[in-house]
């Protein structure tokens, strides 16, 4: 599943002068180039400075296994996701190895129909958009609503390398209205079997970082970067998710924003439609729309 969690950085640790290996050792995101991406470097420096003294959470891992059918590559979920389950923004190009964004965790409510539970998830991810791409490396927040006990919601952090199941990070607090930063990265071009997920909760001032390996027979292609709200049938009403500071990096260390991104709209089988609007080069807004237009 995931490797052992990193250790907290010592008080005198200088992330600006640290090696990439030292940053990974202490669970910190990789450092952008000061010369090639000064704006991204400034954002990174501000965040890692804030992280000094913050609580590094060591979560436990819970596999979320909702789908009763086998999750094999033969199911070719990439096609289904692209056409029905994804709403957000996507850059389809080669070769991405990092994607990140900020957003505010929504408070979910029940969706359409009479069900036991409704589900939704906001995330940043790599791969899965192209028709010949059969994996998705992703991480973000989940927002589910349950009918039992007069109705209640659940929000949580998670990561996934599809076709393996989604993994909930138990013990890492994520609540509605919390502001989070999420980053997913691969180790391309060195190793297409390694991935990592970093999440920082600005509101609680807690963070965690973990690395993990691809499922058997799967490798990272880096053929798309995405900012997505995915609705698993039946989809929870998440109202609005606004992805801010949307950035992705290629293996050549060049950074990209949404200026070259396309939007995708989800249409679930129950008629729920979710739309996406790119507001500016770094912001995409995803809205739960309810019923499909007649």
mmCIF file of C-alpha atoms in Angstrom:
data_model
loop_
_atom_site.group_PDB
_atom_site.id
_atom_site.type_symbol
_atom_site.label_atom_id
_atom_site.label_comp_id
_atom_site.label_asym_id
_atom_site.label_seq_id
_atom_site.Cartn_x
_atom_site.Cartn_y
_atom_site.Cartn_z
ATOM 1 C CA UNK A 1 0.000 0.000 0.000
ATOM 2 C CA UNK A 2 1.935 3.063 1.262
ATOM 3 C CA UNK A 3 5.426 3.341 2.637
ATOM 4 C CA UNK A 4 6.198 4.413 6.181
ATOM 5 C CA UNK A 5 5.329 8.011 6.886
ATOM 6 C CA UNK A 6 8.203 10.507 6.918
ATOM 7 C CA UNK A 7 9.676 12.004 10.060
ATOM 8 C CA UNK A 8 9.207 15.651 11.152
ATOM 9 C CA UNK A 9 11.979 18.016 10.111
ATOM 10 C CA UNK A 10 14.412 19.193 12.818
ATOM 11 C CA UNK A 11 14.087 22.795 14.094
ATOM 12 C CA UNK A 12 17.191 23.960 12.201
ATOM 13 C CA UNK A 13 16.189 22.342 8.906
ATOM 14 C CA UNK A 14 16.416 24.675 5.883
ATOM 15 C CA UNK A 15 14.135 23.439 3.070
ATOM 16 C CA UNK A 16 15.512 25.990 0.601
ATOM 17 C CA UNK A 17 18.999 24.511 0.910
ATOM 18 C CA UNK A 18 17.876 20.894 1.279
ATOM 19 C CA UNK A 19 18.449 18.170 -1.273
ATOM 20 C CA UNK A 20 15.462 16.499 -2.967
ATOM 21 C CA UNK A 21 16.161 13.405 -0.876
ATOM 22 C CA UNK A 22 16.046 15.426 2.353
ATOM 23 C CA UNK A 23 12.754 17.047 1.364
ATOM 24 C CA UNK A 24 11.259 13.611 0.721
ATOM 25 C CA UNK A 25 12.674 12.310 4.008
ATOM 26 C CA UNK A 26 10.750 14.958 5.940
ATOM 27 C CA UNK A 27 7.580 14.682 3.886
ATOM 28 C CA UNK A 28 7.894 18.029 2.111
ATOM 29 C CA UNK A 29 6.878 18.657 -1.509
ATOM 30 C CA UNK A 30 9.643 19.048 -4.107
ATOM 31 C CA UNK A 31 11.170 22.486 -4.570
ATOM 32 C CA UNK A 32 10.398 24.384 -7.808
ATOM 33 C CA UNK A 33 13.273 26.062 -9.594
ATOM 34 C CA UNK A 34 13.834 29.608 -8.363
ATOM 35 C CA UNK A 35 15.085 30.639 -11.806
ATOM 36 C CA UNK A 36 12.655 28.774 -14.063
ATOM 37 C CA UNK A 37 9.493 29.158 -11.948
ATOM 38 C CA UNK A 38 9.938 32.065 -9.517
ATOM 39 C CA UNK A 39 6.217 32.377 -8.723
ATOM 40 C CA UNK A 40 5.903 28.684 -7.915
ATOM 41 C CA UNK A 41 9.094 28.800 -5.870
ATOM 42 C CA UNK A 42 7.742 31.717 -3.818
ATOM 43 C CA UNK A 43 4.516 29.832 -3.086
ATOM 44 C CA UNK A 44 6.449 26.706 -2.152
ATOM 45 C CA UNK A 45 8.818 28.632 0.125
ATOM 46 C CA UNK A 46 5.902 30.289 1.930
ATOM 47 C CA UNK A 47 4.170 26.953 2.481
ATOM 48 C CA UNK A 48 7.190 24.974 3.709
ATOM 49 C CA UNK A 49 8.068 27.856 6.026
ATOM 50 C CA UNK A 50 4.561 27.634 7.501
ATOM 51 C CA UNK A 51 4.992 23.877 7.915
ATOM 52 C CA UNK A 52 7.918 24.274 10.303
ATOM 53 C CA UNK A 53 6.513 23.457 13.697
ATOM 54 C CA UNK A 54 3.224 22.190 12.273
ATOM 55 C CA UNK A 55 1.972 18.714 13.141
ATOM 56 C CA UNK A 56 2.984 15.918 10.794
ATOM 57 C CA UNK A 57 0.189 13.352 11.022
ATOM 58 C CA UNK A 58 0.906 9.639 10.643
ATOM 59 C CA UNK A 59 -2.437 8.306 9.395
ATOM 60 C CA UNK A 60 -3.611 4.732 9.205
ATOM 61 C CA UNK A 61 -4.874 3.365 5.912
ATOM 62 C CA UNK A 62 -8.376 2.097 5.184
ATOM 63 C CA UNK A 63 -9.208 0.587 1.805
ATOM 64 C CA UNK A 64 -12.553 1.818 0.459
ATOM 65 C CA UNK A 65 -14.077 -1.025 -1.542
ATOM 66 C CA UNK A 66 -17.482 0.112 -2.757
ATOM 67 C CA UNK A 67 -17.465 -1.534 -6.177
ATOM 68 C CA UNK A 68 -18.535 -5.183 -5.901
ATOM 69 C CA UNK A 69 -17.198 -6.030 -9.364
ATOM 70 C CA UNK A 70 -13.510 -6.779 -9.793
ATOM 71 C CA UNK A 71 -11.304 -3.791 -10.458
ATOM 72 C CA UNK A 72 -9.234 -5.200 -13.281
ATOM 73 C CA UNK A 73 -7.720 -3.254 -16.117
ATOM 74 C CA UNK A 74 -10.105 -5.097 -18.470
ATOM 75 C CA UNK A 75 -12.962 -2.930 -17.176
ATOM 76 C CA UNK A 76 -11.369 0.042 -18.957
ATOM 77 C CA UNK A 77 -12.657 2.590 -16.479
ATOM 78 C CA UNK A 78 -10.774 5.467 -18.133
ATOM 79 C CA UNK A 79 -13.379 5.627 -20.877
ATOM 80 C CA UNK A 80 -16.294 5.591 -18.436
ATOM 81 C CA UNK A 81 -14.730 8.238 -16.218
ATOM 82 C CA UNK A 82 -14.009 10.577 -19.097
ATOM 83 C CA UNK A 83 -17.549 10.445 -20.429
ATOM 84 C CA UNK A 84 -19.642 10.262 -17.288
ATOM 85 C CA UNK A 85 -17.945 10.659 -13.924
ATOM 86 C CA UNK A 86 -15.474 13.542 -14.238
ATOM 87 C CA UNK A 87 -16.207 17.262 -13.968
ATOM 88 C CA UNK A 88 -13.336 19.729 -13.932
ATOM 89 C CA UNK A 89 -10.298 20.662 -16.009
ATOM 90 C CA UNK A 90 -7.755 18.512 -17.837
ATOM 91 C CA UNK A 91 -4.505 19.127 -19.691
ATOM 92 C CA UNK A 92 -3.900 16.260 -22.098
ATOM 93 C CA UNK A 93 -0.205 16.215 -23.003
ATOM 94 C CA UNK A 94 3.103 14.482 -22.223
ATOM 95 C CA UNK A 95 4.918 14.104 -19.795
ATOM 96 C CA UNK A 96 3.478 15.349 -16.494
ATOM 97 C CA UNK A 97 4.879 14.186 -13.174
ATOM 98 C CA UNK A 98 3.256 16.616 -10.693
ATOM 99 C CA UNK A 99 -0.128 18.284 -10.221
ATOM 100 C CA UNK A 100 -1.399 20.463 -7.366
ATOM 101 C CA UNK A 101 -4.157 22.803 -6.205
ATOM 102 C CA UNK A 102 -5.926 24.425 -3.248
ATOM 103 C CA UNK A 103 -9.626 24.068 -2.499
ATOM 104 C CA UNK A 104 -12.175 24.336 0.292
ATOM 105 C CA UNK A 105 -13.720 21.071 1.459
ATOM 106 C CA UNK A 106 -17.470 21.137 0.719
ATOM 107 C CA UNK A 107 -20.237 20.013 3.048
ATOM 108 C CA UNK A 108 -22.061 17.239 1.181
ATOM 109 C CA UNK A 109 -25.790 16.632 1.169
ATOM 110 C CA UNK A 110 -27.977 13.916 -0.316
ATOM 111 C CA UNK A 111 -28.167 13.781 -4.085
ATOM 112 C CA UNK A 112 -30.865 12.554 -6.443
ATOM 113 C CA UNK A 113 -32.973 9.488 -5.776
ATOM 114 C CA UNK A 114 -33.644 7.403 -2.692
ATOM 115 C CA UNK A 115 -30.400 5.687 -1.685
ATOM 116 C CA UNK A 116 -28.530 4.555 1.408
ATOM 117 C CA UNK A 117 -25.571 6.815 0.597
ATOM 118 C CA UNK A 118 -24.244 9.316 -1.947
ATOM 119 C CA UNK A 119 -20.581 9.919 -2.811
ATOM 120 C CA UNK A 120 -18.298 12.567 -4.294
ATOM 121 C CA UNK A 121 -14.561 13.259 -4.347
ATOM 122 C CA UNK A 122 -12.391 16.248 -5.282
ATOM 123 C CA UNK A 123 -8.829 15.565 -6.362
ATOM 124 C CA UNK A 124 -5.762 16.327 -8.404
ATOM 125 C CA UNK A 125 -4.538 13.511 -10.594
ATOM 126 C CA UNK A 126 -2.264 12.214 -13.323
ATOM 127 C CA UNK A 127 -3.274 9.923 -16.220
ATOM 128 C CA UNK A 128 -6.667 8.430 -17.020
ATOM 129 C CA UNK A 129 -8.074 10.983 -19.462
ATOM 130 C CA UNK A 130 -6.822 9.633 -22.772
ATOM 131 C CA UNK A 131 -8.611 6.640 -24.249
ATOM 132 C CA UNK A 132 -5.436 4.528 -24.120
ATOM 133 C CA UNK A 133 -4.582 5.521 -20.525
ATOM 134 C CA UNK A 134 -5.790 2.887 -18.067
ATOM 135 C CA UNK A 135 -4.440 4.159 -14.743
ATOM 136 C CA UNK A 136 -5.125 7.177 -12.520
ATOM 137 C CA UNK A 137 -2.749 8.431 -9.819
ATOM 138 C CA UNK A 138 -4.813 10.742 -7.619
ATOM 139 C CA UNK A 139 -5.321 12.214 -4.168
ATOM 140 C CA UNK A 140 -7.741 14.607 -2.532
ATOM 141 C CA UNK A 141 -10.812 14.809 -0.313
ATOM 142 C CA UNK A 142 -13.961 12.685 -0.152
ATOM 143 C CA UNK A 143 -17.435 13.979 0.706
ATOM 144 C CA UNK A 144 -20.128 11.378 1.343
ATOM 145 C CA UNK A 145 -23.645 11.604 2.728
ATOM 146 C CA UNK A 146 -25.509 8.777 4.487
ATOM 147 C CA UNK A 147 -29.254 8.431 4.953
ATOM 148 C CA UNK A 148 -29.121 6.546 8.293
ATOM 149 C CA UNK A 149 -29.614 8.251 11.672
ATOM 150 C CA UNK A 150 -31.554 11.176 10.179
ATOM 151 C CA UNK A 151 -28.738 11.802 7.728
ATOM 152 C CA UNK A 152 -25.060 12.534 8.297
ATOM 153 C CA UNK A 153 -22.006 13.345 6.208
ATOM 154 C CA UNK A 154 -18.426 12.146 6.178
ATOM 155 C CA UNK A 155 -15.388 13.993 4.820
ATOM 156 C CA UNK A 156 -11.891 12.546 4.618
ATOM 157 C CA UNK A 157 -8.540 12.607 2.803
ATOM 158 C CA UNK A 158 -7.576 9.820 0.420
ATOM 159 C CA UNK A 159 -5.224 8.673 -2.312
ATOM 160 C CA UNK A 160 -5.542 6.129 -5.111
ATOM 161 C CA UNK A 161 -3.589 4.547 -7.919
ATOM 162 C CA UNK A 162 -6.303 3.040 -10.045
ATOM 163 C CA UNK A 163 -7.035 0.192 -10.704
ATOM 164 C CA UNK A 164 -6.167 -0.361 -7.026
ATOM 165 C CA UNK A 165 -8.859 0.734 -4.590
ATOM 166 C CA UNK A 166 -9.106 4.160 -2.999
ATOM 167 C CA UNK A 167 -7.334 4.422 0.375
ATOM 168 C CA UNK A 168 -8.739 6.639 3.136
ATOM 169 C CA UNK A 169 -6.242 8.383 5.444
ATOM 170 C CA UNK A 170 -7.757 7.694 8.846
ATOM 171 C CA UNK A 171 -6.600 10.081 11.533
ATOM 172 C CA UNK A 172 -5.950 12.993 9.193
ATOM 173 C CA UNK A 173 -8.667 15.566 9.942
ATOM 174 C CA UNK A 174 -10.623 17.002 7.021
ATOM 175 C CA UNK A 175 -13.861 18.871 7.691
ATOM 176 C CA UNK A 176 -16.266 21.020 5.664
ATOM 177 C CA UNK A 177 -14.916 24.547 5.110
ATOM 178 C CA UNK A 178 -11.318 23.431 5.755
ATOM 179 C CA UNK A 179 -8.859 24.841 3.253
ATOM 180 C CA UNK A 180 -6.489 22.213 1.850
ATOM 181 C CA UNK A 181 -3.520 22.003 -0.494
ATOM 182 C CA UNK A 182 -3.052 18.728 -2.340
ATOM 183 C CA UNK A 183 -0.215 17.545 -4.538
ATOM 184 C CA UNK A 184 0.219 14.290 -6.431
ATOM 185 C CA UNK A 185 3.533 13.401 -8.005
ATOM 186 C CA UNK A 186 5.254 10.598 -9.820
ATOM 187 C CA UNK A 187 8.932 9.784 -10.099
ATOM 188 C CA UNK A 188 9.124 10.142 -13.865
ATOM 189 C CA UNK A 189 11.340 9.767 -15.776
ATOM 190 C CA UNK A 190 13.380 7.709 -13.287
ATOM 191 C CA UNK A 191 10.709 5.306 -12.066
ATOM 192 C CA UNK A 192 7.195 4.923 -13.493
ATOM 193 C CA UNK A 193 6.154 2.652 -10.623
ATOM 194 C CA UNK A 194 6.422 5.188 -7.791
ATOM 195 C CA UNK A 195 3.920 7.827 -6.707
ATOM 196 C CA UNK A 196 3.433 10.192 -3.786
ATOM 197 C CA UNK A 197 0.688 12.274 -2.204
ATOM 198 C CA UNK A 198 1.021 15.366 -0.024
ATOM 199 C CA UNK A 199 -1.838 17.174 1.738
ATOM 200 C CA UNK A 200 -1.685 20.235 3.974
ATOM 201 C CA UNK A 201 -4.755 21.395 5.887
ATOM 202 C CA UNK A 202 -4.310 25.157 6.236
ATOM 203 C CA UNK A 203 -7.207 25.339 8.689
ATOM 204 C CA UNK A 204 -6.004 22.732 11.179
ATOM 205 C CA UNK A 205 -2.310 23.396 10.401
ATOM 206 C CA UNK A 206 -1.657 19.685 9.961
ATOM 207 C CA UNK A 207 -0.098 17.848 7.050
ATOM 208 C CA UNK A 208 0.894 14.405 5.895
ATOM 209 C CA UNK A 209 2.940 12.921 3.097
ATOM 210 C CA UNK A 210 3.316 9.391 1.814
ATOM 211 C CA UNK A 211 4.767 7.453 -1.087
ATOM 212 C CA UNK A 212 3.536 4.232 -2.632
ATOM 213 C CA UNK A 213 4.013 1.876 -5.554
ATOM 214 C CA UNK A 214 1.853 1.248 -8.601
ATOM 215 C CA UNK A 215 -0.484 -1.751 -8.653
ATOM 216 C CA UNK A 216 0.879 -4.828 -10.445
ATOM 217 C CA UNK A 217 1.068 -4.333 -14.192
ATOM 218 C CA UNK A 218 0.516 -0.566 -13.989
ATOM 219 C CA UNK A 219 2.940 2.245 -14.781
ATOM 220 C CA UNK A 220 2.608 6.024 -14.828
ATOM 221 C CA UNK A 221 2.433 7.559 -18.298
ATOM 222 C CA UNK A 222 2.161 11.230 -17.384
ATOM 223 C CA UNK A 223 -0.192 11.800 -20.317
ATOM 224 C CA UNK A 224 -2.625 14.110 -18.523
ATOM 225 C CA UNK A 225 -2.971 16.342 -15.481
ATOM 226 C CA UNK A 226 -6.425 16.938 -14.023
ATOM 227 C CA UNK A 227 -8.416 18.828 -11.383
ATOM 228 C CA UNK A 228 -11.605 16.849 -10.927
ATOM 229 C CA UNK A 229 -14.743 16.319 -8.896
ATOM 230 C CA UNK A 230 -15.720 12.710 -9.485
ATOM 231 C CA UNK A 231 -19.164 11.450 -8.695
ATOM 232 C CA UNK A 232 -19.528 7.797 -7.881
ATOM 233 C CA UNK A 233 -23.085 6.635 -8.497
ATOM 234 C CA UNK A 234 -25.135 7.914 -6.757
ATOM 235 C CA UNK A 235 -23.412 11.291 -6.518
ATOM 236 C CA UNK A 236 -23.569 13.436 -3.382
ATOM 237 C CA UNK A 237 -24.543 17.082 -3.695
ATOM 238 C CA UNK A 238 -21.212 18.823 -3.101
ATOM 239 C CA UNK A 239 -22.628 22.203 -4.204
ATOM 240 C CA UNK A 240 -19.419 23.909 -5.431
ATOM 241 C CA UNK A 241 -15.719 23.072 -5.453
ATOM 242 C CA UNK A 242 -13.340 25.821 -6.563
ATOM 243 C CA UNK A 243 -9.866 24.607 -7.443
ATOM 244 C CA UNK A 244 -7.406 27.486 -7.004
ATOM 245 C CA UNK A 245 -3.719 27.746 -7.844
ATOM 246 C CA UNK A 246 -4.010 24.902 -10.328
ATOM 247 C CA UNK A 247 -0.516 23.984 -11.456
ATOM 248 C CA UNK A 248 1.146 21.014 -13.116
ATOM 249 C CA UNK A 249 4.764 20.251 -13.918
ATOM 250 C CA UNK A 250 6.329 18.191 -16.678
ATOM 251 C CA UNK A 251 9.508 16.162 -16.462
ATOM 252 C CA UNK A 252 11.351 19.016 -18.213
ATOM 253 C CA UNK A 253 10.566 21.115 -15.080
ATOM 254 C CA UNK A 254 8.258 23.450 -16.993
ATOM 255 C CA UNK A 255 5.127 24.515 -15.111
ATOM 256 C CA UNK A 256 1.653 24.779 -16.641
ATOM 257 C CA UNK A 257 -1.579 26.437 -15.583
ATOM 258 C CA UNK A 258 -5.101 26.154 -16.974
ATOM 259 C CA UNK A 259 -4.435 28.273 -20.057
ATOM 260 C CA UNK A 260 -4.100 25.072 -22.103
ATOM 261 C CA UNK A 261 -6.732 23.055 -20.214
ATOM 262 C CA UNK A 262 -10.093 21.768 -21.409
ATOM 263 C CA UNK A 263 -13.184 21.383 -19.245
ATOM 264 C CA UNK A 264 -15.133 18.152 -18.795
ATOM 265 C CA UNK A 265 -18.745 17.749 -17.672
ATOM 266 C CA UNK A 266 -20.086 14.714 -15.836
ATOM 267 C CA UNK A 267 -23.466 13.147 -16.519
ATOM 268 C CA UNK A 268 -24.365 10.302 -14.184
ATOM 269 C CA UNK A 269 -26.885 7.585 -14.973
ATOM 270 C CA UNK A 270 -29.430 9.083 -12.574
ATOM 271 C CA UNK A 271 -29.431 12.339 -14.537
ATOM 272 C CA UNK A 272 -27.109 14.323 -12.278
ATOM 273 C CA UNK A 273 -25.071 16.831 -14.275
ATOM 274 C CA UNK A 274 -21.983 18.602 -12.920
ATOM 275 C CA UNK A 275 -20.348 21.392 -14.892
ATOM 276 C CA UNK A 276 -16.956 23.092 -14.854
ATOM 277 C CA UNK A 277 -15.970 26.657 -15.684
ATOM 278 C CA UNK A 278 -12.395 27.897 -16.010
ATOM 279 C CA UNK A 279 -12.516 31.277 -14.308
ATOM 280 C CA UNK A 280 -8.906 32.256 -14.955
ATOM 281 C CA UNK A 281 -5.552 30.625 -15.693
ATOM 282 C CA UNK A 282 -5.339 29.115 -12.211
ATOM 283 C CA UNK A 283 -8.973 28.578 -11.161
ATOM 284 C CA UNK A 284 -11.637 26.108 -12.235
ATOM 285 C CA UNK A 285 -15.061 25.999 -10.567
ATOM 286 C CA UNK A 286 -17.067 22.761 -10.512
ATOM 287 C CA UNK A 287 -20.787 22.946 -9.729
ATOM 288 C CA UNK A 288 -23.274 20.269 -8.825
ATOM 289 C CA UNK A 289 -26.191 20.826 -11.167
ATOM 290 C CA UNK A 290 -28.791 18.284 -10.142
ATOM 291 C CA UNK A 291 -31.082 17.089 -12.910
ATOM 292 C CA UNK A 292 -30.204 16.906 -16.579
ATOM 293 C CA UNK A 293 -32.015 19.397 -18.781
ATOM 294 C CA UNK A 294 -34.982 17.880 -20.596
#
